[in-house]
Amino acid sequence: MAVQNPPDGFRAASPLFLREPEIRRGVELLYFGYSHLLRGIDEGLAKQGLGRAHHRSLYFIARNPDITVSELLRLLGITKQSLGRVLNELAERGLIETRMGREDRRQRLLRVTEAGAELEASLFEALRERLSGAYAQAGQNAVTGFWAVLEGLVPAEEKPRMPHAGKRG
């Protein structure tokens, strides 16, 4: 595999990477990178009258069919009231459906509808394009390191909630 050239303006991490200037640079890169990544889908969400909270919910419901409301609450780390508003709006727009649990009829199981799957796929495509370009520019080793850093930010007790943490490929 060919070694990728670093992007313009990129500089290697200092051997003193745990000092304040390096940590601040990482925080700023994380903030601006995430912000610009999501700006690519904001227009599509706005056309639907939806926001980022709707996207996060739709994404994880699509990735985890029949997820319970309580599991989604834990995964997203938001309040029950906030999630309730988001789920009601997604259901009213015909993007998700709710069913009763098989063993516990009090459980509400969530899954995307066909329309919800189409919207989630189109939003994901915009994210995929941006991330694929950045990943290709950075190279395989940088991507692996990036994943390791992000996973390192998640407390050990939260990692089992991450649907794909630690999985390869």
PDB file of N, CA, C and O in Angstrom, residues 97-159:
ATOM      1  N   GLU A  97     -41.707   3.458  13.097  1.00  0.00           N
ATOM      2  CA  GLU A  97     -42.909   2.840  13.636  1.00  0.00           C
ATOM      3  C   GLU A  97     -42.575   2.237  14.988  1.00  0.00           C
ATOM      4  O   GLU A  97     -41.433   1.884  15.259  1.00  0.00           O
ATOM      5  N   THR A  98     -43.581   2.153  15.809  1.00  0.00           N
ATOM      6  CA  THR A  98     -43.441   1.619  17.159  1.00  0.00           C
ATOM      7  C   THR A  98     -44.329   0.400  17.303  1.00  0.00           C
ATOM      8  O   THR A  98     -45.478   0.421  16.865  1.00  0.00           O
ATOM      9  N   ARG A  99     -43.763  -0.648  17.920  1.00  0.00           N
ATOM     10  CA  ARG A  99     -44.534  -1.862  18.191  1.00  0.00           C
ATOM     11  C   ARG A  99     -44.367  -2.231  19.658  1.00  0.00           C
ATOM     12  O   ARG A  99     -43.395  -1.838  20.286  1.00  0.00           O
ATOM     13  N   MET A 100     -45.303  -3.014  20.153  1.00  0.00           N
ATOM     14  CA  MET A 100     -45.192  -3.514  21.532  1.00  0.00           C
ATOM     15  C   MET A 100     -44.160  -4.624  21.586  1.00  0.00           C
ATOM     16  O   MET A 100     -43.990  -5.371  20.616  1.00  0.00           O
ATOM     17  N   GLY A 101     -43.497  -4.741  22.741  1.00  0.00           N
ATOM     18  CA  GLY A 101     -42.549  -5.827  22.943  1.00  0.00           C
ATOM     19  C   GLY A 101     -43.241  -7.181  22.934  1.00  0.00           C
ATOM     20  O   GLY A 101     -44.426  -7.276  23.264  1.00  0.00           O
ATOM     21  N   ARG A 102     -42.502  -8.202  22.572  1.00  0.00           N
ATOM     22  CA  ARG A 102     -43.084  -9.546  22.506  1.00  0.00           C
ATOM     23  C   ARG A 102     -43.297 -10.128  23.901  1.00  0.00           C
ATOM     24  O   ARG A 102     -44.345 -10.678  24.194  1.00  0.00           O
ATOM     25  N   GLU A 103     -42.302 -10.025  24.753  1.00  0.00           N
ATOM     26  CA  GLU A 103     -42.411 -10.574  26.111  1.00  0.00           C
ATOM     27  C   GLU A 103     -43.033  -9.565  27.076  1.00  0.00           C
ATOM     28  O   GLU A 103     -43.834  -9.919  27.923  1.00  0.00           O
ATOM     29  N   ASP A 104     -42.628  -8.313  26.961  1.00  0.00           N
ATOM     30  CA  ASP A 104     -43.131  -7.262  27.841  1.00  0.00           C
ATOM     31  C   ASP A 104     -43.904  -6.266  26.984  1.00  0.00           C
ATOM     32  O   ASP A 104     -43.322  -5.481  26.247  1.00  0.00           O
ATOM     33  N   ARG A 105     -45.218  -6.300  27.091  1.00  0.00           N
ATOM     34  CA  ARG A 105     -46.057  -5.468  26.232  1.00  0.00           C
ATOM     35  C   ARG A 105     -45.941  -3.988  26.568  1.00  0.00           C
ATOM     36  O   ARG A 105     -46.425  -3.147  25.819  1.00  0.00           O
ATOM     37  N   ARG A 106     -45.282  -3.654  27.678  1.00  0.00           N
ATOM     38  CA  ARG A 106     -45.043  -2.247  28.007  1.00  0.00           C
ATOM     39  C   ARG A 106     -43.881  -1.683  27.205  1.00  0.00           C
ATOM     40  O   ARG A 106     -43.759  -0.471  27.063  1.00  0.00           O
ATOM     41  N   GLN A 107     -43.023  -2.558  26.711  1.00  0.00           N
ATOM     42  CA  GLN A 107     -41.887  -2.105  25.900  1.00  0.00           C
ATOM     43  C   GLN A 107     -42.377  -1.553  24.577  1.00  0.00           C
ATOM     44  O   GLN A 107     -43.340  -2.048  23.998  1.00  0.00           O
ATOM     45  N   ARG A 108     -41.675  -0.515  24.119  1.00  0.00           N
ATOM     46  CA  ARG A 108     -41.943   0.025  22.788  1.00  0.00           C
ATOM     47  C   ARG A 108     -40.718  -0.265  21.931  1.00  0.00           C
ATOM     48  O   ARG A 108     -39.619   0.180  22.238  1.00  0.00           O
ATOM     49  N   LEU A 109     -40.908  -1.035  20.871  1.00  0.00           N
ATOM     50  CA  LEU A 109     -39.835  -1.390  19.955  1.00  0.00           C
ATOM     51  C   LEU A 109     -39.897  -0.463  18.750  1.00  0.00           C
ATOM     52  O   LEU A 109     -40.967  -0.249  18.178  1.00  0.00           O
ATOM     53  N   LEU A 110     -38.744   0.073  18.381  1.00  0.00           N
ATOM     54  CA  LEU A 110     -38.668   1.062  17.311  1.00  0.00           C
ATOM     55  C   LEU A 110     -37.978   0.487  16.085  1.00  0.00           C
ATOM     56  O   LEU A 110     -37.009  -0.253  16.205  1.00  0.00           O
ATOM     57  N   ARG A 111     -38.488   0.856  14.928  1.00  0.00           N
ATOM     58  CA  ARG A 111     -37.806   0.519  13.679  1.00  0.00           C
ATOM     59  C   ARG A 111     -38.183   1.567  12.647  1.00  0.00           C
ATOM     60  O   ARG A 111     -39.207   2.221  12.771  1.00  0.00           O
ATOM     61  N   VAL A 112     -37.307   1.718  11.646  1.00  0.00           N
ATOM     62  CA  VAL A 112     -37.579   2.695  10.594  1.00  0.00           C
ATOM     63  C   VAL A 112     -38.575   2.108   9.601  1.00  0.00           C
ATOM     64  O   VAL A 112     -38.634   0.895   9.403  1.00  0.00           O
ATOM     65  N   THR A 113     -39.356   2.988   8.997  1.00  0.00           N
ATOM     66  CA  THR A 113     -40.233   2.595   7.898  1.00  0.00           C
ATOM     67  C   THR A 113     -39.408   2.634   6.618  1.00  0.00           C
ATOM     68  O   THR A 113     -38.232   3.017   6.629  1.00  0.00           O
ATOM     69  N   GLU A 114     -40.033   2.298   5.516  1.00  0.00           N
ATOM     70  CA  GLU A 114     -39.329   2.381   4.230  1.00  0.00           C
ATOM     71  C   GLU A 114     -38.885   3.818   3.960  1.00  0.00           C
ATOM     72  O   GLU A 114     -37.754   4.062   3.536  1.00  0.00           O
ATOM     73  N   ALA A 115     -39.767   4.775   4.241  1.00  0.00           N
ATOM     74  CA  ALA A 115     -39.418   6.192   4.045  1.00  0.00           C
ATOM     75  C   ALA A 115     -38.279   6.598   4.981  1.00  0.00           C
ATOM     76  O   ALA A 115     -37.384   7.361   4.597  1.00  0.00           O
ATOM     77  N   GLY A 116     -38.321   6.110   6.211  1.00  0.00           N
ATOM     78  CA  GLY A 116     -37.259   6.407   7.175  1.00  0.00           C
ATOM     79  C   GLY A 116     -35.928   5.825   6.735  1.00  0.00           C
ATOM     80  O   GLY A 116     -34.883   6.469   6.865  1.00  0.00           O
ATOM     81  N   ALA A 117     -35.958   4.610   6.201  1.00  0.00           N
ATOM     82  CA  ALA A 117     -34.733   3.967   5.717  1.00  0.00           C
ATOM     83  C   ALA A 117     -34.153   4.739   4.540  1.00  0.00           C
ATOM     84  O   ALA A 117     -32.930   4.919   4.444  1.00  0.00           O
ATOM     85  N   GLU A 118     -35.016   5.235   3.657  1.00  0.00           N
ATOM     86  CA  GLU A 118     -34.545   6.017   2.502  1.00  0.00           C
ATOM     87  C   GLU A 118     -33.906   7.327   2.956  1.00  0.00           C
ATOM     88  O   GLU A 118     -32.848   7.710   2.452  1.00  0.00           O
ATOM     89  N   LEU A 119     -34.554   8.016   3.904  1.00  0.00           N
ATOM     90  CA  LEU A 119     -33.990   9.273   4.401  1.00  0.00           C
ATOM     91  C   LEU A 119     -32.666   9.016   5.102  1.00  0.00           C
ATOM     92  O   LEU A 119     -31.679   9.722   4.859  1.00  0.00           O
ATOM     93  N   GLU A 120     -32.626   8.008   5.970  1.00  0.00           N
ATOM     94  CA  GLU A 120     -31.380   7.706   6.695  1.00  0.00           C
ATOM     95  C   GLU A 120     -30.273   7.360   5.708  1.00  0.00           C
ATOM     96  O   GLU A 120     -29.137   7.813   5.867  1.00  0.00           O
ATOM     97  N   ALA A 121     -30.579   6.600   4.668  1.00  0.00           N
ATOM     98  CA  ALA A 121     -29.574   6.220   3.671  1.00  0.00           C
ATOM     99  C   ALA A 121     -29.048   7.440   2.921  1.00  0.00           C
ATOM    100  O   ALA A 121     -27.846   7.546   2.663  1.00  0.00           O
ATOM    101  N   SER A 122     -29.918   8.380   2.584  1.00  0.00           N
ATOM    102  CA  SER A 122     -29.456   9.573   1.865  1.00  0.00           C
ATOM    103  C   SER A 122     -28.601  10.457   2.765  1.00  0.00           C
ATOM    104  O   SER A 122     -27.598  11.025   2.317  1.00  0.00           O
ATOM    105  N   LEU A 123     -28.970  10.567   4.032  1.00  0.00           N
ATOM    106  CA  LEU A 123     -28.154  11.345   4.976  1.00  0.00           C
ATOM    107  C   LEU A 123     -26.811  10.661   5.196  1.00  0.00           C
ATOM    108  O   LEU A 123     -25.760  11.312   5.225  1.00  0.00           O
ATOM    109  N   PHE A 124     -26.838   9.327   5.329  1.00  0.00           N
ATOM    110  CA  PHE A 124     -25.590   8.594   5.515  1.00  0.00           C
ATOM    111  C   PHE A 124     -24.680   8.762   4.308  1.00  0.00           C
ATOM    112  O   PHE A 124     -23.463   8.886   4.454  1.00  0.00           O
ATOM    113  N   GLU A 125     -25.242   8.770   3.117  1.00  0.00           N
ATOM    114  CA  GLU A 125     -24.426   8.914   1.902  1.00  0.00           C
ATOM    115  C   GLU A 125     -23.636  10.222   1.931  1.00  0.00           C
ATOM    116  O   GLU A 125     -22.464  10.254   1.574  1.00  0.00           O
ATOM    117  N   ALA A 126     -24.272  11.298   2.389  1.00  0.00           N
ATOM    118  CA  ALA A 126     -23.567  12.581   2.493  1.00  0.00           C
ATOM    119  C   ALA A 126     -22.421  12.482   3.503  1.00  0.00           C
ATOM    120  O   ALA A 126     -21.320  12.995   3.265  1.00  0.00           O
ATOM    121  N   LEU A 127     -22.662  11.812   4.628  1.00  0.00           N
ATOM    122  CA  LEU A 127     -21.607  11.628   5.636  1.00  0.00           C
ATOM    123  C   LEU A 127     -20.503  10.723   5.098  1.00  0.00           C
ATOM    124  O   LEU A 127     -19.322  10.987   5.289  1.00  0.00           O
ATOM    125  N   ARG A 128     -20.918   9.650   4.415  1.00  0.00           N
ATOM    126  CA  ARG A 128     -19.955   8.697   3.863  1.00  0.00           C
ATOM    127  C   ARG A 128     -19.015   9.375   2.879  1.00  0.00           C
ATOM    128  O   ARG A 128     -17.802   9.155   2.921  1.00  0.00           O
ATOM    129  N   GLU A 129     -19.543  10.220   2.025  1.00  0.00           N
ATOM    130  CA  GLU A 129     -18.706  10.911   1.045  1.00  0.00           C
ATOM    131  C   GLU A 129     -17.643  11.762   1.728  1.00  0.00           C
ATOM    132  O   GLU A 129     -16.482  11.738   1.356  1.00  0.00           O
ATOM    133  N   ARG A 130     -18.058  12.522   2.730  1.00  0.00           N
ATOM    134  CA  ARG A 130     -17.106  13.393   3.438  1.00  0.00           C
ATOM    135  C   ARG A 130     -16.061  12.582   4.193  1.00  0.00           C
ATOM    136  O   ARG A 130     -14.872  12.879   4.143  1.00  0.00           O
ATOM    137  N   LEU A 131     -16.516  11.581   4.932  1.00  0.00           N
ATOM    138  CA  LEU A 131     -15.580  10.767   5.704  1.00  0.00           C
ATOM    139  C   LEU A 131     -14.658   9.958   4.796  1.00  0.00           C
ATOM    140  O   LEU A 131     -13.458   9.841   5.079  1.00  0.00           O
ATOM    141  N   SER A 132     -15.190   9.403   3.729  1.00  0.00           N
ATOM    142  CA  SER A 132     -14.356   8.625   2.809  1.00  0.00           C
ATOM    143  C   SER A 132     -13.226   9.475   2.247  1.00  0.00           C
ATOM    144  O   SER A 132     -12.084   9.026   2.158  1.00  0.00           O
ATOM    145  N   GLY A 133     -13.552  10.698   1.856  1.00  0.00           N
ATOM    146  CA  GLY A 133     -12.525  11.602   1.336  1.00  0.00           C
ATOM    147  C   GLY A 133     -11.465  11.915   2.378  1.00  0.00           C
ATOM    148  O   GLY A 133     -10.265  11.888   2.095  1.00  0.00           O
ATOM    149  N   ALA A 134     -11.907  12.201   3.594  1.00  0.00           N
ATOM    150  CA  ALA A 134     -10.958  12.508   4.663  1.00  0.00           C
ATOM    151  C   ALA A 134     -10.125  11.285   5.027  1.00  0.00           C
ATOM    152  O   ALA A 134      -8.910  11.384   5.250  1.00  0.00           O
ATOM    153  N   TYR A 135     -10.768  10.124   5.100  1.00  0.00           N
ATOM    154  CA  TYR A 135     -10.049   8.887   5.397  1.00  0.00           C
ATOM    155  C   TYR A 135      -9.005   8.595   4.329  1.00  0.00           C
ATOM    156  O   TYR A 135      -7.864   8.241   4.633  1.00  0.00           O
ATOM    157  N   ALA A 136      -9.379   8.722   3.063  1.00  0.00           N
ATOM    158  CA  ALA A 136      -8.443   8.444   1.967  1.00  0.00           C
ATOM    159  C   ALA A 136      -7.254   9.391   2.020  1.00  0.00           C
ATOM    160  O   ALA A 136      -6.111   8.986   1.790  1.00  0.00           O
ATOM    161  N   GLN A 137      -7.522  10.635   2.344  1.00  0.00           N
ATOM    162  CA  GLN A 137      -6.449  11.633   2.422  1.00  0.00           C
ATOM    163  C   GLN A 137      -5.501  11.339   3.586  1.00  0.00           C
ATOM    164  O   GLN A 137      -4.293  11.501   3.464  1.00  0.00           O
ATOM    165  N   ALA A 138      -6.052  10.877   4.701  1.00  0.00           N
ATOM    166  CA  ALA A 138      -5.239  10.636   5.892  1.00  0.00           C
ATOM    167  C   ALA A 138      -4.465   9.323   5.826  1.00  0.00           C
ATOM    168  O   ALA A 138      -3.369   9.222   6.356  1.00  0.00           O
ATOM    169  N   GLY A 139      -5.036   8.312   5.205  1.00  0.00           N
ATOM    170  CA  GLY A 139      -4.380   7.005   5.125  1.00  0.00           C
ATOM    171  C   GLY A 139      -4.843   6.064   6.226  1.00  0.00           C
ATOM    172  O   GLY A 139      -5.362   6.478   7.257  1.00  0.00           O
ATOM    173  N   GLN A 140      -4.612   4.783   5.979  1.00  0.00           N
ATOM    174  CA  GLN A 140      -5.114   3.727   6.865  1.00  0.00           C
ATOM    175  C   GLN A 140      -4.621   3.858   8.307  1.00  0.00           C
ATOM    176  O   GLN A 140      -5.396   3.714   9.249  1.00  0.00           O
ATOM    177  N   ASN A 141      -3.344   4.104   8.495  1.00  0.00           N
ATOM    178  CA  ASN A 141      -2.813   4.195   9.862  1.00  0.00           C
ATOM    179  C   ASN A 141      -3.444   5.354  10.627  1.00  0.00           C
ATOM    180  O   ASN A 141      -3.739   5.234  11.818  1.00  0.00           O
ATOM    181  N   ALA A 142      -3.646   6.470   9.946  1.00  0.00           N
ATOM    182  CA  ALA A 142      -4.268   7.619  10.604  1.00  0.00           C
ATOM    183  C   ALA A 142      -5.710   7.307  10.984  1.00  0.00           C
ATOM    184  O   ALA A 142      -6.171   7.695  12.061  1.00  0.00           O
ATOM    185  N   VAL A 143      -6.436   6.609  10.115  1.00  0.00           N
ATOM    186  CA  VAL A 143      -7.828   6.252  10.406  1.00  0.00           C
ATOM    187  C   VAL A 143      -7.879   5.345  11.626  1.00  0.00           C
ATOM    188  O   VAL A 143      -8.680   5.552  12.546  1.00  0.00           O
ATOM    189  N   THR A 144      -7.011   4.340  11.670  1.00  0.00           N
ATOM    190  CA  THR A 144      -6.968   3.432  12.814  1.00  0.00           C
ATOM    191  C   THR A 144      -6.646   4.208  14.096  1.00  0.00           C
ATOM    192  O   THR A 144      -7.273   3.989  15.138  1.00  0.00           O
ATOM    193  N   GLY A 145      -5.708   5.126  14.016  1.00  0.00           N
ATOM    194  CA  GLY A 145      -5.370   5.952  15.172  1.00  0.00           C
ATOM    195  C   GLY A 145      -6.521   6.843  15.597  1.00  0.00           C
ATOM    196  O   GLY A 145      -6.796   7.008  16.790  1.00  0.00           O
ATOM    197  N   PHE A 146      -7.210   7.421  14.632  1.00  0.00           N
ATOM    198  CA  PHE A 146      -8.370   8.274  14.896  1.00  0.00           C
ATOM    199  C   PHE A 146      -9.450   7.486  15.627  1.00  0.00           C
ATOM    200  O   PHE A 146     -10.000   7.939  16.630  1.00  0.00           O
ATOM    201  N   TRP A 147      -9.739   6.279  15.131  1.00  0.00           N
ATOM    202  CA  TRP A 147     -10.726   5.432  15.801  1.00  0.00           C
ATOM    203  C   TRP A 147     -10.303   5.114  17.224  1.00  0.00           C
ATOM    204  O   TRP A 147     -11.112   5.115  18.154  1.00  0.00           O
ATOM    205  N   ALA A 148      -9.026   4.829  17.419  1.00  0.00           N
ATOM    206  CA  ALA A 148      -8.515   4.498  18.755  1.00  0.00           C
ATOM    207  C   ALA A 148      -8.675   5.686  19.703  1.00  0.00           C
ATOM    208  O   ALA A 148      -9.048   5.521  20.870  1.00  0.00           O
ATOM    209  N   VAL A 149      -8.394   6.887  19.212  1.00  0.00           N
ATOM    210  CA  VAL A 149      -8.553   8.093  20.048  1.00  0.00           C
ATOM    211  C   VAL A 149     -10.021   8.284  20.401  1.00  0.00           C
ATOM    212  O   VAL A 149     -10.360   8.505  21.573  1.00  0.00           O
ATOM    213  N   LEU A 150     -10.895   8.203  19.418  1.00  0.00           N
ATOM    214  CA  LEU A 150     -12.322   8.398  19.693  1.00  0.00           C
ATOM    215  C   LEU A 150     -12.842   7.343  20.665  1.00  0.00           C
ATOM    216  O   LEU A 150     -13.585   7.660  21.597  1.00  0.00           O
ATOM    217  N   GLU A 151     -12.463   6.101  20.454  1.00  0.00           N
ATOM    218  CA  GLU A 151     -12.897   5.040  21.363  1.00  0.00           C
ATOM    219  C   GLU A 151     -12.326   5.262  22.761  1.00  0.00           C
ATOM    220  O   GLU A 151     -12.979   4.972  23.765  1.00  0.00           O
ATOM    221  N   GLY A 152     -11.124   5.814  22.842  1.00  0.00           N
ATOM    222  CA  GLY A 152     -10.517   6.117  24.132  1.00  0.00           C
ATOM    223  C   GLY A 152     -11.241   7.205  24.897  1.00  0.00           C
ATOM    224  O   GLY A 152     -11.090   7.323  26.114  1.00  0.00           O
ATOM    225  N   LEU A 153     -12.039   8.014  24.218  1.00  0.00           N
ATOM    226  CA  LEU A 153     -12.820   9.061  24.879  1.00  0.00           C
ATOM    227  C   LEU A 153     -14.060   8.504  25.577  1.00  0.00           C
ATOM    228  O   LEU A 153     -14.631   9.153  26.443  1.00  0.00           O
ATOM    229  N   VAL A 154     -14.465   7.306  25.210  1.00  0.00           N
ATOM    230  CA  VAL A 154     -15.680   6.696  25.763  1.00  0.00           C
ATOM    231  C   VAL A 154     -15.303   5.915  27.018  1.00  0.00           C
ATOM    232  O   VAL A 154     -14.426   5.047  26.973  1.00  0.00           O
ATOM    233  N   PRO A 155     -15.957   6.208  28.144  1.00  0.00           N
ATOM    234  CA  PRO A 155     -15.669   5.459  29.371  1.00  0.00           C
ATOM    235  C   PRO A 155     -15.923   3.960  29.178  1.00  0.00           C
ATOM    236  O   PRO A 155     -16.834   3.571  28.433  1.00  0.00           O
ATOM    237  N   ALA A 156     -15.133   3.145  29.854  1.00  0.00           N
ATOM    238  CA  ALA A 156     -15.213   1.686  29.707  1.00  0.00           C
ATOM    239  C   ALA A 156     -16.629   1.155  29.929  1.00  0.00           C
ATOM    240  O   ALA A 156     -17.082   0.267  29.202  1.00  0.00           O
ATOM    241  N   GLU A 157     -17.351   1.710  30.905  1.00  0.00           N
ATOM    242  CA  GLU A 157     -18.694   1.205  31.192  1.00  0.00           C
ATOM    243  C   GLU A 157     -19.702   1.548  30.088  1.00  0.00           C
ATOM    244  O   GLU A 157     -20.762   0.947  30.004  1.00  0.00           O
ATOM    245  N   GLU A 158     -19.374   2.521  29.243  1.00  0.00           N
ATOM    246  CA  GLU A 158     -20.256   2.902  28.142  1.00  0.00           C
ATOM    247  C   GLU A 158     -19.977   2.112  26.864  1.00  0.00           C
ATOM    248  O   GLU A 158     -20.828   2.037  25.981  1.00  0.00           O
ATOM    249  N   LYS A 159     -18.806   1.531  26.742  1.00  0.00           N
ATOM    250  CA  LYS A 159     -18.416   0.864  25.498  1.00  0.00           C
ATOM    251  C   LYS A 159     -19.350  -0.263  25.080  1.00  0.00           C
ATOM    252  O   LYS A 159     -19.622  -0.408  23.893  1.00  0.00           O
TER     253      LYS A 159
END
